[in-house]
Backbone as a printed PyTorch tensor [residue, N CA C, xyz], in Angstrom:
tensor([[[  0.8390,  -1.1770,   0.0000],
         [  0.0000,   0.0000,   0.0000],
         [  0.8830,   1.2400,   0.0000]],

        [[  0.5030,   2.2340,  -0.7630],
         [  1.2240,   3.5020,  -0.8770],
         [  1.1650,   4.2520,   0.4480]],

        [[  2.2870,   4.7470,   0.9160],
         [  2.2760,   5.5370,   2.1400],
         [  2.2360,   7.0170,   1.7890]],

        [[  1.5970,   7.7850,   2.6340],
         [  1.4500,   9.2160,   2.3960],
         [  2.7000,   9.9490,   2.8640]],

        [[  3.1690,  10.8740,   2.0670],
         [  4.2580,  11.7550,   2.4600],
         [  3.6440,  12.8500,   3.3130]],

        [[  4.2340,  13.1200,   4.4450],
         [  3.5980,  14.1000,   5.3200],
         [  4.6180,  15.0160,   5.9640]],

        [[  4.1530,  16.1560,   6.3780],
         [  4.8980,  17.0720,   7.2180],
         [  4.0350,  17.2880,   8.4470]],

        [[  4.4940,  18.0950,   9.3620],
         [  3.7350,  18.3290,  10.5820],
         [  3.2520,  19.7730,  10.6280]],

        [[  2.0660,  19.9690,  11.1390],
         [  1.5470,  21.3080,  11.3770],
         [  0.8820,  21.3310,  12.7380]],

        [[  0.9010,  22.4700,  13.3920],
         [  0.3180,  22.5650,  14.7220],
         [ -1.0540,  23.2050,  14.6480]],

        [[ -2.0330,  22.5390,  15.2580],
         [ -3.3890,  23.0740,  15.3780],
         [ -3.6620,  23.1650,  16.8670]],

        [[ -3.7190,  24.3780,  17.3910],
         [ -3.8500,  24.5260,  18.8350],
         [ -2.6160,  23.9390,  19.4910]],

        [[ -2.7970,  22.9410,  20.3430],
         [ -1.6870,  22.2740,  21.0070],
         [ -1.3980,  20.9010,  20.4010]],

        [[ -2.0530,  20.5520,  19.2880],
         [ -1.9180,  19.2280,  18.6910],
         [ -1.2090,  19.3100,  17.3510]],

        [[ -0.2020,  18.4670,  17.1580],
         [  0.4890,  18.3900,  15.8740],
         [ -0.1490,  17.3000,  15.0400]],

        [[ -0.4900,  17.6150,  13.7900],
         [ -1.1100,  16.6590,  12.8790],
         [ -0.2720,  16.5190,  11.6180]],

        [[ -0.1570,  15.2980,  11.0620],
         [  0.4870,  15.1590,   9.7580],
         [ -0.3610,  15.8320,   8.6860]],

        [[  0.2770,  16.4100,   7.7010],
         [ -0.4340,  17.0910,   6.6220],
         [  0.0940,  16.5600,   5.2950]],

        [[ -0.8040,  16.3490,   4.3390],
         [ -0.3640,  15.9080,   3.0200],
         [ -1.0980,  16.7050,   1.9530]],

        [[ -0.5560,  16.6900,   0.7580],
         [ -1.1860,  17.3700,  -0.3730],
         [ -2.3940,  16.5710,  -0.8430]],

        [[ -3.3230,  17.2440,  -1.4830],
         [ -4.5240,  16.5900,  -1.9850],
         [ -4.1790,  15.4470,  -2.9300]],

        [[ -3.1200,  15.5960,  -3.7220],
         [ -2.7280,  14.5460,  -4.6670],
         [ -2.2660,  13.2830,  -3.9580]],

        [[ -1.9180,  13.3850,  -2.6850],
         [ -1.4630,  12.2310,  -1.9140],
         [ -2.6010,  11.4890,  -1.2160]],

        [[ -3.7830,  12.0500,  -1.2540],
         [ -4.9260,  11.4360,  -0.5760],
         [ -5.2920,  10.1260,  -1.2580]],

        [[ -5.2980,   9.0560,  -0.5240],
         [ -5.6180,   7.7450,  -1.0830],
         [ -7.1280,   7.5390,  -1.1300]],

        [[ -7.5720,   6.7390,  -2.0880],
         [ -8.9990,   6.4570,  -2.2460],
         [ -9.5780,   5.7460,  -1.0260]],

        [[ -8.7620,   5.0210,  -0.2820],
         [ -9.2500,   4.2720,   0.8750],
         [ -9.3650,   5.1220,   2.1340]],

        [[ -8.9210,   6.3720,   2.0860],
         [ -8.9970,   7.2360,   3.2590],
         [-10.4530,   7.5380,   3.5880]],

        [[-10.7310,   7.7330,   4.8700],
         [-12.0870,   8.0300,   5.3300],
         [-12.1140,   9.4560,   5.8770]],

        [[-12.9800,  10.2940,   5.3130],
         [-13.0880,  11.6880,   5.7340],
         [-13.7420,  11.7470,   7.1090]],

        [[-13.1070,  12.4520,   8.0450],
         [-13.6490,  12.6330,   9.3850],
         [-14.3570,  13.9680,   9.5200]],

        [[-13.8610,  14.9900,   8.8260],
         [-14.4150,  16.3410,   8.9400],
         [-14.1100,  17.0970,   7.6620]],

        [[-15.0920,  17.8340,   7.1680],
         [-14.8890,  18.6530,   5.9750],
         [-15.5420,  20.0120,   6.2260]],

        [[-14.8060,  21.0770,   5.9380],
         [-15.3390,  22.4320,   6.0350],
         [-15.0710,  23.0940,   4.6900]],

        [[-16.0620,  23.0310,   3.8000],
         [-15.8620,  23.4960,   2.4220],
         [-15.5790,  24.9860,   2.3200]],

        [[-16.1990,  25.7980,   3.1700],
         [-15.9720,  27.2450,   3.0980],
         [-14.5060,  27.5790,   3.4030]],

        [[-13.9230,  26.8840,   4.3610],
         [-12.5220,  27.1110,   4.7190],
         [-11.5820,  26.2100,   3.9310]],

        [[-12.1260,  25.2850,   3.1350],
         [-11.3410,  24.3600,   2.3090],
         [-10.3920,  23.5110,   3.1500]],

        [[-10.9110,  22.9710,   4.2540],
         [-10.1300,  22.1150,   5.1400],
         [-10.8030,  20.7500,   5.2330]],

        [[-10.0070,  19.6850,   5.1290],
         [-10.5100,  18.3190,   5.2730],
         [ -9.5990,  17.5840,   6.2490]],

        [[-10.1970,  16.8670,   7.2050],
         [ -9.4590,  15.9980,   8.1140],
         [ -9.8940,  14.5780,   7.8040]],

        [[ -8.9210,  13.6730,   7.6110],
         [ -9.2590,  12.3030,   7.2510],
         [ -8.2970,  11.3270,   7.9050]],

        [[ -8.6770,  10.0480,   7.8930],
         [ -7.8500,   8.9930,   8.4680],
         [ -7.4770,   7.9970,   7.3770]],

        [[ -6.2210,   7.5740,   7.3710],
         [ -5.7290,   6.5810,   6.4220],
         [ -4.6220,   5.7880,   7.0950]],

        [[ -4.6990,   4.4800,   7.0250],
         [ -3.6840,   3.6070,   7.6360],
         [ -3.4620,   3.9250,   9.1130]],

        [[ -4.5260,   4.2810,   9.8230],
         [ -4.4280,   4.5630,  11.2480],
         [ -3.8450,   5.9210,  11.5860]],

        [[ -3.5340,   6.7380,  10.5890],
         [ -2.9940,   8.0790,  10.8070],
         [ -4.0630,   9.1190,  10.4960]],

        [[ -4.0920,  10.2030,  11.2520],
         [ -5.0090,  11.3080,  10.9740],
         [ -4.2430,  12.3650,  10.1960]],

        [[ -4.8190,  12.7980,   9.0750],
         [ -4.2090,  13.8070,   8.2080],
         [ -5.1600,  14.9780,   8.0400]],

        [[ -4.6100,  16.1310,   7.7100],
         [ -5.4070,  17.3220,   7.4270],
         [ -4.9280,  17.9310,   6.1190]],

        [[ -5.8780,  18.3860,   5.3220],
         [ -5.5600,  19.1220,   4.0990],
         [ -6.1020,  20.5300,   4.2750]],

        [[ -5.2380,  21.4990,   4.1300],
         [ -5.6220,  22.9070,   4.2000],
         [ -5.3310,  23.5000,   2.8290]],

        [[ -6.3720,  23.7490,   2.0600],
         [ -6.2310,  24.2000,   0.6760],
         [ -6.4730,  25.7020,   0.5410]],

        [[ -6.2700,  26.4660,   1.6190],
         [ -6.5410,  27.9040,   1.5770],
         [ -5.4410,  28.6960,   0.8960]],

        [[ -4.2300,  28.1390,   0.7710],
         [ -3.1510,  28.9320,   0.1810],
         [ -2.7280,  28.4250,  -1.1690]]])
């Protein structure tokens, strides 16, 4: 299975792995989506990832 390339970003006091939209695997499960802010939080291979597409 393809592993996601990630970096770390801090949200409040919690660090989350972050990946580009192109790295999102089809098997990932979306946990939270905020379309107005263009943010998606999802889980894949037991890891929680966030995509922030605002920039």
